CSV table of C-alpha atoms in Angstrom, one decimal:
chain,number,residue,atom,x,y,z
A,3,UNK,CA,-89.9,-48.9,-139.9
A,4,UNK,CA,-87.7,-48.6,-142.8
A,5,UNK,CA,-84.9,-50.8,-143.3
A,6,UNK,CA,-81.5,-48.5,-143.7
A,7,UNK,CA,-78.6,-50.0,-145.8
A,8,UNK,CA,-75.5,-50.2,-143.6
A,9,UNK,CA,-72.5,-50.3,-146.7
A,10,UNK,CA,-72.3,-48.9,-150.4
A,11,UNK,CA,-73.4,-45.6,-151.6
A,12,UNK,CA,-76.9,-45.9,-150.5
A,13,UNK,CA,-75.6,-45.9,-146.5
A,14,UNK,CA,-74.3,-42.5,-147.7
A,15,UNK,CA,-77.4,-41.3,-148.9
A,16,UNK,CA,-79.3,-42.3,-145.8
A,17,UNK,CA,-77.2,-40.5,-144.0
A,18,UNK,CA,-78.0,-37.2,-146.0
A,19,UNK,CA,-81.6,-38.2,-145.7
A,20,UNK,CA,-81.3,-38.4,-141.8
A,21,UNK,CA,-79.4,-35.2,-141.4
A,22,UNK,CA,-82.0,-33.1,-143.7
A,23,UNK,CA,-85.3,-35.2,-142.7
A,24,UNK,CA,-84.3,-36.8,-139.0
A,25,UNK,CA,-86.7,-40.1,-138.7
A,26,UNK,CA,-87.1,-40.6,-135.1
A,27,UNK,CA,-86.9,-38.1,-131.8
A,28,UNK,CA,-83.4,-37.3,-130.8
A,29,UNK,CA,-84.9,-37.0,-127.3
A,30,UNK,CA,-86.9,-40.1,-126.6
A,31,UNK,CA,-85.8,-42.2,-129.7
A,32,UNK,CA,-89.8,-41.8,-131.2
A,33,UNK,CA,-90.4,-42.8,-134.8
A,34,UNK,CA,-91.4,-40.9,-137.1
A,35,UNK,CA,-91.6,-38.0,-135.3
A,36,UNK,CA,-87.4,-37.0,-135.8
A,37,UNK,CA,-85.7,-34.6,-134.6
A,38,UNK,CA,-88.7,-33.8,-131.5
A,39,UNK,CA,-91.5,-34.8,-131.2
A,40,UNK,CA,-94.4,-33.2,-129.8
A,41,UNK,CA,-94.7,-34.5,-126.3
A,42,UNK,CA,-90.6,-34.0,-126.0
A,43,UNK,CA,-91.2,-30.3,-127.2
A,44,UNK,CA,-93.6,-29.7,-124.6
A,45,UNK,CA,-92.2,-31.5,-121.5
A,46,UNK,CA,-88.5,-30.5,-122.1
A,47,UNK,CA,-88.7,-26.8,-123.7
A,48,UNK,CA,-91.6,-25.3,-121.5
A,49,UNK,CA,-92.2,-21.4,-121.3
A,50,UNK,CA,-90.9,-19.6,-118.2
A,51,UNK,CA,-91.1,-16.1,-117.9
A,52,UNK,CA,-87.8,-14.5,-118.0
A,53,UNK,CA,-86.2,-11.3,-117.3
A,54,UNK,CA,-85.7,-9.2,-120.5
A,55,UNK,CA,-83.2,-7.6,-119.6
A,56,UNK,CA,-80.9,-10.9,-118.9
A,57,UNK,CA,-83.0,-13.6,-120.0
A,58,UNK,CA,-82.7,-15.5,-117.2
A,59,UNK,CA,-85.8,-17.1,-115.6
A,60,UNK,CA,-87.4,-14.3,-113.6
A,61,UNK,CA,-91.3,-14.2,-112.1
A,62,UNK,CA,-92.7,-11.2,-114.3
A,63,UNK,CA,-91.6,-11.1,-118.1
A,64,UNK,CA,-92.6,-7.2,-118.4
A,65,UNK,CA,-90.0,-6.7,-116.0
A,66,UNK,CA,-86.2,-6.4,-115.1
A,67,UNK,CA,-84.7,-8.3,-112.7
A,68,UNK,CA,-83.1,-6.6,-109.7
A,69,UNK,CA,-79.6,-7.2,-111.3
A,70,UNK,CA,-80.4,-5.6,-114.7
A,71,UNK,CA,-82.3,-2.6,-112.9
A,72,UNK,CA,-79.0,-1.6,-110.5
A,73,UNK,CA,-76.6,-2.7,-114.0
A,74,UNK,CA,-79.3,-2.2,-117.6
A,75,UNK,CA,-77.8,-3.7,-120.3
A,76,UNK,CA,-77.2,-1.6,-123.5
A,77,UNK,CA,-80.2,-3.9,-125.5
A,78,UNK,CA,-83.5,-3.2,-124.9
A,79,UNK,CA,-84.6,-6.9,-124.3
A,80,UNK,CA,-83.3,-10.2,-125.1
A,81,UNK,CA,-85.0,-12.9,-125.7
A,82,UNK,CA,-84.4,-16.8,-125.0
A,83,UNK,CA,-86.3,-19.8,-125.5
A,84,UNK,CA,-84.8,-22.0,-123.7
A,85,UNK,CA,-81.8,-22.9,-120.9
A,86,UNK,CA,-78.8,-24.2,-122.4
A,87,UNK,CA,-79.0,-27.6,-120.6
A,88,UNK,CA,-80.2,-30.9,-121.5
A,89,UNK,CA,-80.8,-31.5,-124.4
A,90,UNK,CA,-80.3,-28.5,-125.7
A,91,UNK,CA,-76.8,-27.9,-124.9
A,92,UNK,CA,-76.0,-31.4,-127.0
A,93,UNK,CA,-78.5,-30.1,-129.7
A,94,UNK,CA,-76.4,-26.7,-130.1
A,95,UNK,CA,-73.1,-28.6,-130.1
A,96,UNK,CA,-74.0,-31.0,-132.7
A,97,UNK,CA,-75.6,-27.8,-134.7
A,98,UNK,CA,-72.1,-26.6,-134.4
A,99,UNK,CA,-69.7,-29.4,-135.1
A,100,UNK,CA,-72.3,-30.9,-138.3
A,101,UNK,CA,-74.3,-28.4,-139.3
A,102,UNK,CA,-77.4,-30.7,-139.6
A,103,UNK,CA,-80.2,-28.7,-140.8
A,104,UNK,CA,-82.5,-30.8,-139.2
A,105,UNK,CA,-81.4,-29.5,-136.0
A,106,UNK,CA,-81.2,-25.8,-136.6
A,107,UNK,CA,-84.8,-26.3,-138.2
A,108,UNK,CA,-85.8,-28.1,-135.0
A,109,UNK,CA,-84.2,-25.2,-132.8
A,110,UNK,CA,-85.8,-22.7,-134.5
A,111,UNK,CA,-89.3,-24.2,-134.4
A,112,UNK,CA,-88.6,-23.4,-130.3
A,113,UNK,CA,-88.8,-20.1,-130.8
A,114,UNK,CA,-92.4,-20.5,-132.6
A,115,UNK,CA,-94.0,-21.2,-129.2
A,116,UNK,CA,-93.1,-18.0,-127.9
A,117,UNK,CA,-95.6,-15.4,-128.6
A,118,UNK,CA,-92.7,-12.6,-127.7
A,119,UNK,CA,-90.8,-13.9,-131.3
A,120,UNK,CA,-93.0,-12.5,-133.8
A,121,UNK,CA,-93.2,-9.3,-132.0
A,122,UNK,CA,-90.0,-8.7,-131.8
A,123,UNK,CA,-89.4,-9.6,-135.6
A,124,UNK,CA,-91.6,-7.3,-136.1
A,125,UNK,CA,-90.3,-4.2,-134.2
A,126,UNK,CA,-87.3,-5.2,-136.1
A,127,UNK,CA,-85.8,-3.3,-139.3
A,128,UNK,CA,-83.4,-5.2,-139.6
A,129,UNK,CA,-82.2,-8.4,-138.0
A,130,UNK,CA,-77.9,-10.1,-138.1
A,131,UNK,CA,-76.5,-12.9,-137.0
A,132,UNK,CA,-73.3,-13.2,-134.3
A,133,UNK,CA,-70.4,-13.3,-137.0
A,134,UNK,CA,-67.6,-16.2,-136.6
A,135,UNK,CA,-64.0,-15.3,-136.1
A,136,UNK,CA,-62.9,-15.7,-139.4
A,137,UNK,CA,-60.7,-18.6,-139.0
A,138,UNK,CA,-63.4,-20.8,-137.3
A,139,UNK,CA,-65.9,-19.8,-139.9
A,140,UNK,CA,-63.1,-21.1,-142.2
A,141,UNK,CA,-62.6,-24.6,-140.6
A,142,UNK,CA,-66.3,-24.9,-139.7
A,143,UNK,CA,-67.4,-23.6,-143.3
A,144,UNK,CA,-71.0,-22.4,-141.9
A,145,UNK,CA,-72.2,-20.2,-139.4
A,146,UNK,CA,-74.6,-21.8,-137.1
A,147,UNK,CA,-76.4,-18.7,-136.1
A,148,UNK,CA,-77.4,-18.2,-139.8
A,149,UNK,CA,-78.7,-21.3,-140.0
A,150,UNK,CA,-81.1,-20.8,-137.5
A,151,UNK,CA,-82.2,-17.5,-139.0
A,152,UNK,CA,-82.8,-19.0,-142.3
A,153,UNK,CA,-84.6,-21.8,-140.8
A,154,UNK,CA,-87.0,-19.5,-138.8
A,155,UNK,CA,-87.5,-17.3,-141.6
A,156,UNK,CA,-89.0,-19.9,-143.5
A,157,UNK,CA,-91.5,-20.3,-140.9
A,158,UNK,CA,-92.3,-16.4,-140.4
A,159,UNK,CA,-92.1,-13.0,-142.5
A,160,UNK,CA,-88.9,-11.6,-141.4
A,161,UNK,CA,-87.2,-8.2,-141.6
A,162,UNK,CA,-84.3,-8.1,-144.1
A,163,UNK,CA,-81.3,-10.1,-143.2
A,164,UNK,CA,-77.5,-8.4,-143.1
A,165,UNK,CA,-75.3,-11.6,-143.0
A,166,UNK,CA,-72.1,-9.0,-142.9
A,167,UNK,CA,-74.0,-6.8,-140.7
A,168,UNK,CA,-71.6,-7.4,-138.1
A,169,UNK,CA,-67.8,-8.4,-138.2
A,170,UNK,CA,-65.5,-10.4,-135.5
A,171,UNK,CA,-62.0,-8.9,-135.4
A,172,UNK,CA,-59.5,-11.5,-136.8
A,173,UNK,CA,-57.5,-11.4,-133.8
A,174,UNK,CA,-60.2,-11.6,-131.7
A,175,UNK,CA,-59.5,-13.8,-128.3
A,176,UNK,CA,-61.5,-17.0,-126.9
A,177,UNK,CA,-64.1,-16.2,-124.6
A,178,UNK,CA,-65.8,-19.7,-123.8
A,179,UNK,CA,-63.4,-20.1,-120.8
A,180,UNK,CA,-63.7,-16.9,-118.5
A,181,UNK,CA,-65.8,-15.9,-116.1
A,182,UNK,CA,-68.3,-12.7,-117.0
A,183,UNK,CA,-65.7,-9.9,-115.8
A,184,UNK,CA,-63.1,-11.4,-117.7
A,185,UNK,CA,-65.4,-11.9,-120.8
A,186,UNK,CA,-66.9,-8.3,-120.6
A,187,UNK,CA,-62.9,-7.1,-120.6
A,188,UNK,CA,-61.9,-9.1,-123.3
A,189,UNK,CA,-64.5,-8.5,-125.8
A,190,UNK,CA,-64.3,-4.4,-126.2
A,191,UNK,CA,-63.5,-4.3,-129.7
A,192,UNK,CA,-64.6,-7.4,-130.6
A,193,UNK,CA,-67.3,-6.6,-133.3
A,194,UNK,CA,-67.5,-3.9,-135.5
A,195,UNK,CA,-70.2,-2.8,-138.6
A,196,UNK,CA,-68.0,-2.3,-141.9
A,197,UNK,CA,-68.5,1.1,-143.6
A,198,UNK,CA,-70.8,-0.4,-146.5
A,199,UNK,CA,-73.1,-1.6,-143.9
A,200,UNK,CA,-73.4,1.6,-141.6
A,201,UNK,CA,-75.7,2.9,-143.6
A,202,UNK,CA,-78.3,0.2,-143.5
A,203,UNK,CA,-78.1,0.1,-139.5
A,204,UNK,CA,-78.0,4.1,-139.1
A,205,UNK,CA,-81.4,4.9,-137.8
A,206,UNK,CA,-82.3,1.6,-137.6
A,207,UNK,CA,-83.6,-0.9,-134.8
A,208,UNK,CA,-81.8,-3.9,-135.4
A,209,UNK,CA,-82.5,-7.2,-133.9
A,210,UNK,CA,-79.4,-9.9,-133.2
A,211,UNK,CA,-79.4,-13.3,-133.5
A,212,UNK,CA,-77.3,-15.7,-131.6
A,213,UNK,CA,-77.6,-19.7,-130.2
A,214,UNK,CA,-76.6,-19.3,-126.8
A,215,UNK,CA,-76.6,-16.2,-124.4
A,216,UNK,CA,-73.6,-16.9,-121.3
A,217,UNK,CA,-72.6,-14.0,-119.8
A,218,UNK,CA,-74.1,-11.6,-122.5
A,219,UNK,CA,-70.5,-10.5,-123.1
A,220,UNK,CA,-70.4,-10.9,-126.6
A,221,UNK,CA,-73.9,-9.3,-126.8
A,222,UNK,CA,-72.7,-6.3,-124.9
A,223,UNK,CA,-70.1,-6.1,-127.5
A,224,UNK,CA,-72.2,-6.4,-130.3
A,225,UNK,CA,-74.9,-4.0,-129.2
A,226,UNK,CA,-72.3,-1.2,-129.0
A,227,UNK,CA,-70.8,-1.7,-132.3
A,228,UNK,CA,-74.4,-1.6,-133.6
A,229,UNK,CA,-74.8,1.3,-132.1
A,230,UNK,CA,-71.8,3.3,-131.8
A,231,UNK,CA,-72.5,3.0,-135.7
A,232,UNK,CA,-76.0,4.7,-135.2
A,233,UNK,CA,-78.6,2.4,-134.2
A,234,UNK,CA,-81.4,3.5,-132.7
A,235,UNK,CA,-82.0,0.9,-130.4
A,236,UNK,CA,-81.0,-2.7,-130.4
A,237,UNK,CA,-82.8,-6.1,-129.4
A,238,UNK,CA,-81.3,-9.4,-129.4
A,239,UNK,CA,-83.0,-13.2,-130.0
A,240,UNK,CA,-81.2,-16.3,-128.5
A,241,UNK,CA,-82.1,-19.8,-128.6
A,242,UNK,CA,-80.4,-20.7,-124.9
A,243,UNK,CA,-79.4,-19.1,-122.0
A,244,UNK,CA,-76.9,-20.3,-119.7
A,245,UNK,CA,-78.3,-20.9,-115.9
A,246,UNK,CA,-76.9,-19.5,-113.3
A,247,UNK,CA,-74.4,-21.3,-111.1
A,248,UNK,CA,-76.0,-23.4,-108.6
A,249,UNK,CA,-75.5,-21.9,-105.1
């Protein structure tokens, strides 16, 4: 195992080193199989068969879930790899507070296991991340979600990417702490597709890309901008889902 300075500049440059090129398993601690190795990534991201209308675990994939036949969503399917629980939740957090591209390269490999990925890349004409509210993308200087599309596109042929495709109104409130209703209130409004980009998603089917899938407020609200600006159908791709409440 290689020895890593601890002061200096060249503490620095491991660090760099680690954050690009992760030596050991953030899972099980496994050198030199960083950030997951492949017994982790098959014991702690298995394939379930979930509903595609809500992405939550559901017995036939082809399917909608009771829920989403009384109440469809306005997507045609969404896709996730994986629950947002350990330790994925801890994954996506660190993706968002650091930015480490060793993560969102590890995430994205996830989706690589699931047969239902390329397919829906490639119903896709075109495929956009969640935007930021401006003033986080500001302090946080990155946008998670296209890091994960750029690292997954480096793995597959992809549709063309519209980083603006989408924008989050400035004022746009916090949704992390409400419950669904409240979340499905609060986000009419929140996205909309800026004139120079409605002509790239008129007539199109456009795929959206986000890290975690809660409620499936803010996907509601991005699926009508998308198509209130003449989409033809809409899809989404996220790396979690939230569980349901334990009864």
């Amino acid at each position: 195992m290689r020895s890593k300075p601890t002061t200096g500049w060249t503490s620095g440059l491991w660090r760099a080193l680690d954050a690009l090129c992760p030596a050991v398993c953030e899972a099980c601690g496994r050198w030199p199989d960083g950030p997951l190795c492949p017994e982790c990534r098959h014991d702690l991201a298995p394939r379930l068969a979930r509903c595609p209308g809500c992405a939550l675990p559901h017995a036939d994939a082809e399917a909608r879930c009771e829920a989403c036949q009384h109440d469809p969503p306005p997507w045609r399917s969404v896709v996730a790899r994986v629950d947002f629980d350990h330790p994925w939740d801890a994954w996506i957090r660190a993706l968002k507070s650091t930015g480490r591209p060793g993560l969102s390269g590890a995430l994205a490999r996830l989706w690589l296991d699931d047969p239902a990925v390329p397919t829906l890349l490639a119903h896709a004409d075109v495929w956009l991340p969640i935007p930021l509210a401006p003033a986080r993308l500001a302090q946080r200087g990155y946008n998670q979600t296209w890091s994960l599309m750029q690292a997954l596109a480096r793995h597959l042929r992809t549709p063309p990417a519209l980083p603006q495709g989408l924008q989050r109104a400035p004022d746009a409130p916090v949704l992390h702490h409400l419950d669904r209703r409240e979340r499905l209130a609060q986000a009419q409004g929140l996205f909309h597709v800026p004139p120079a980009m409605r002509a790239r998603v008129r007539g199109r089917r456009v795929l959206v890309v986000d890290d975690v899938m809660t409620t499936g407020a803010t996907l509601h609200a991005a699926t009508h901008a998308l198509l209130e600006a003449g989409a033809t159908v809409v899809d989404a791709l996220v790396v979690a889902r939230t569980p349901p409440p334990m009864e």
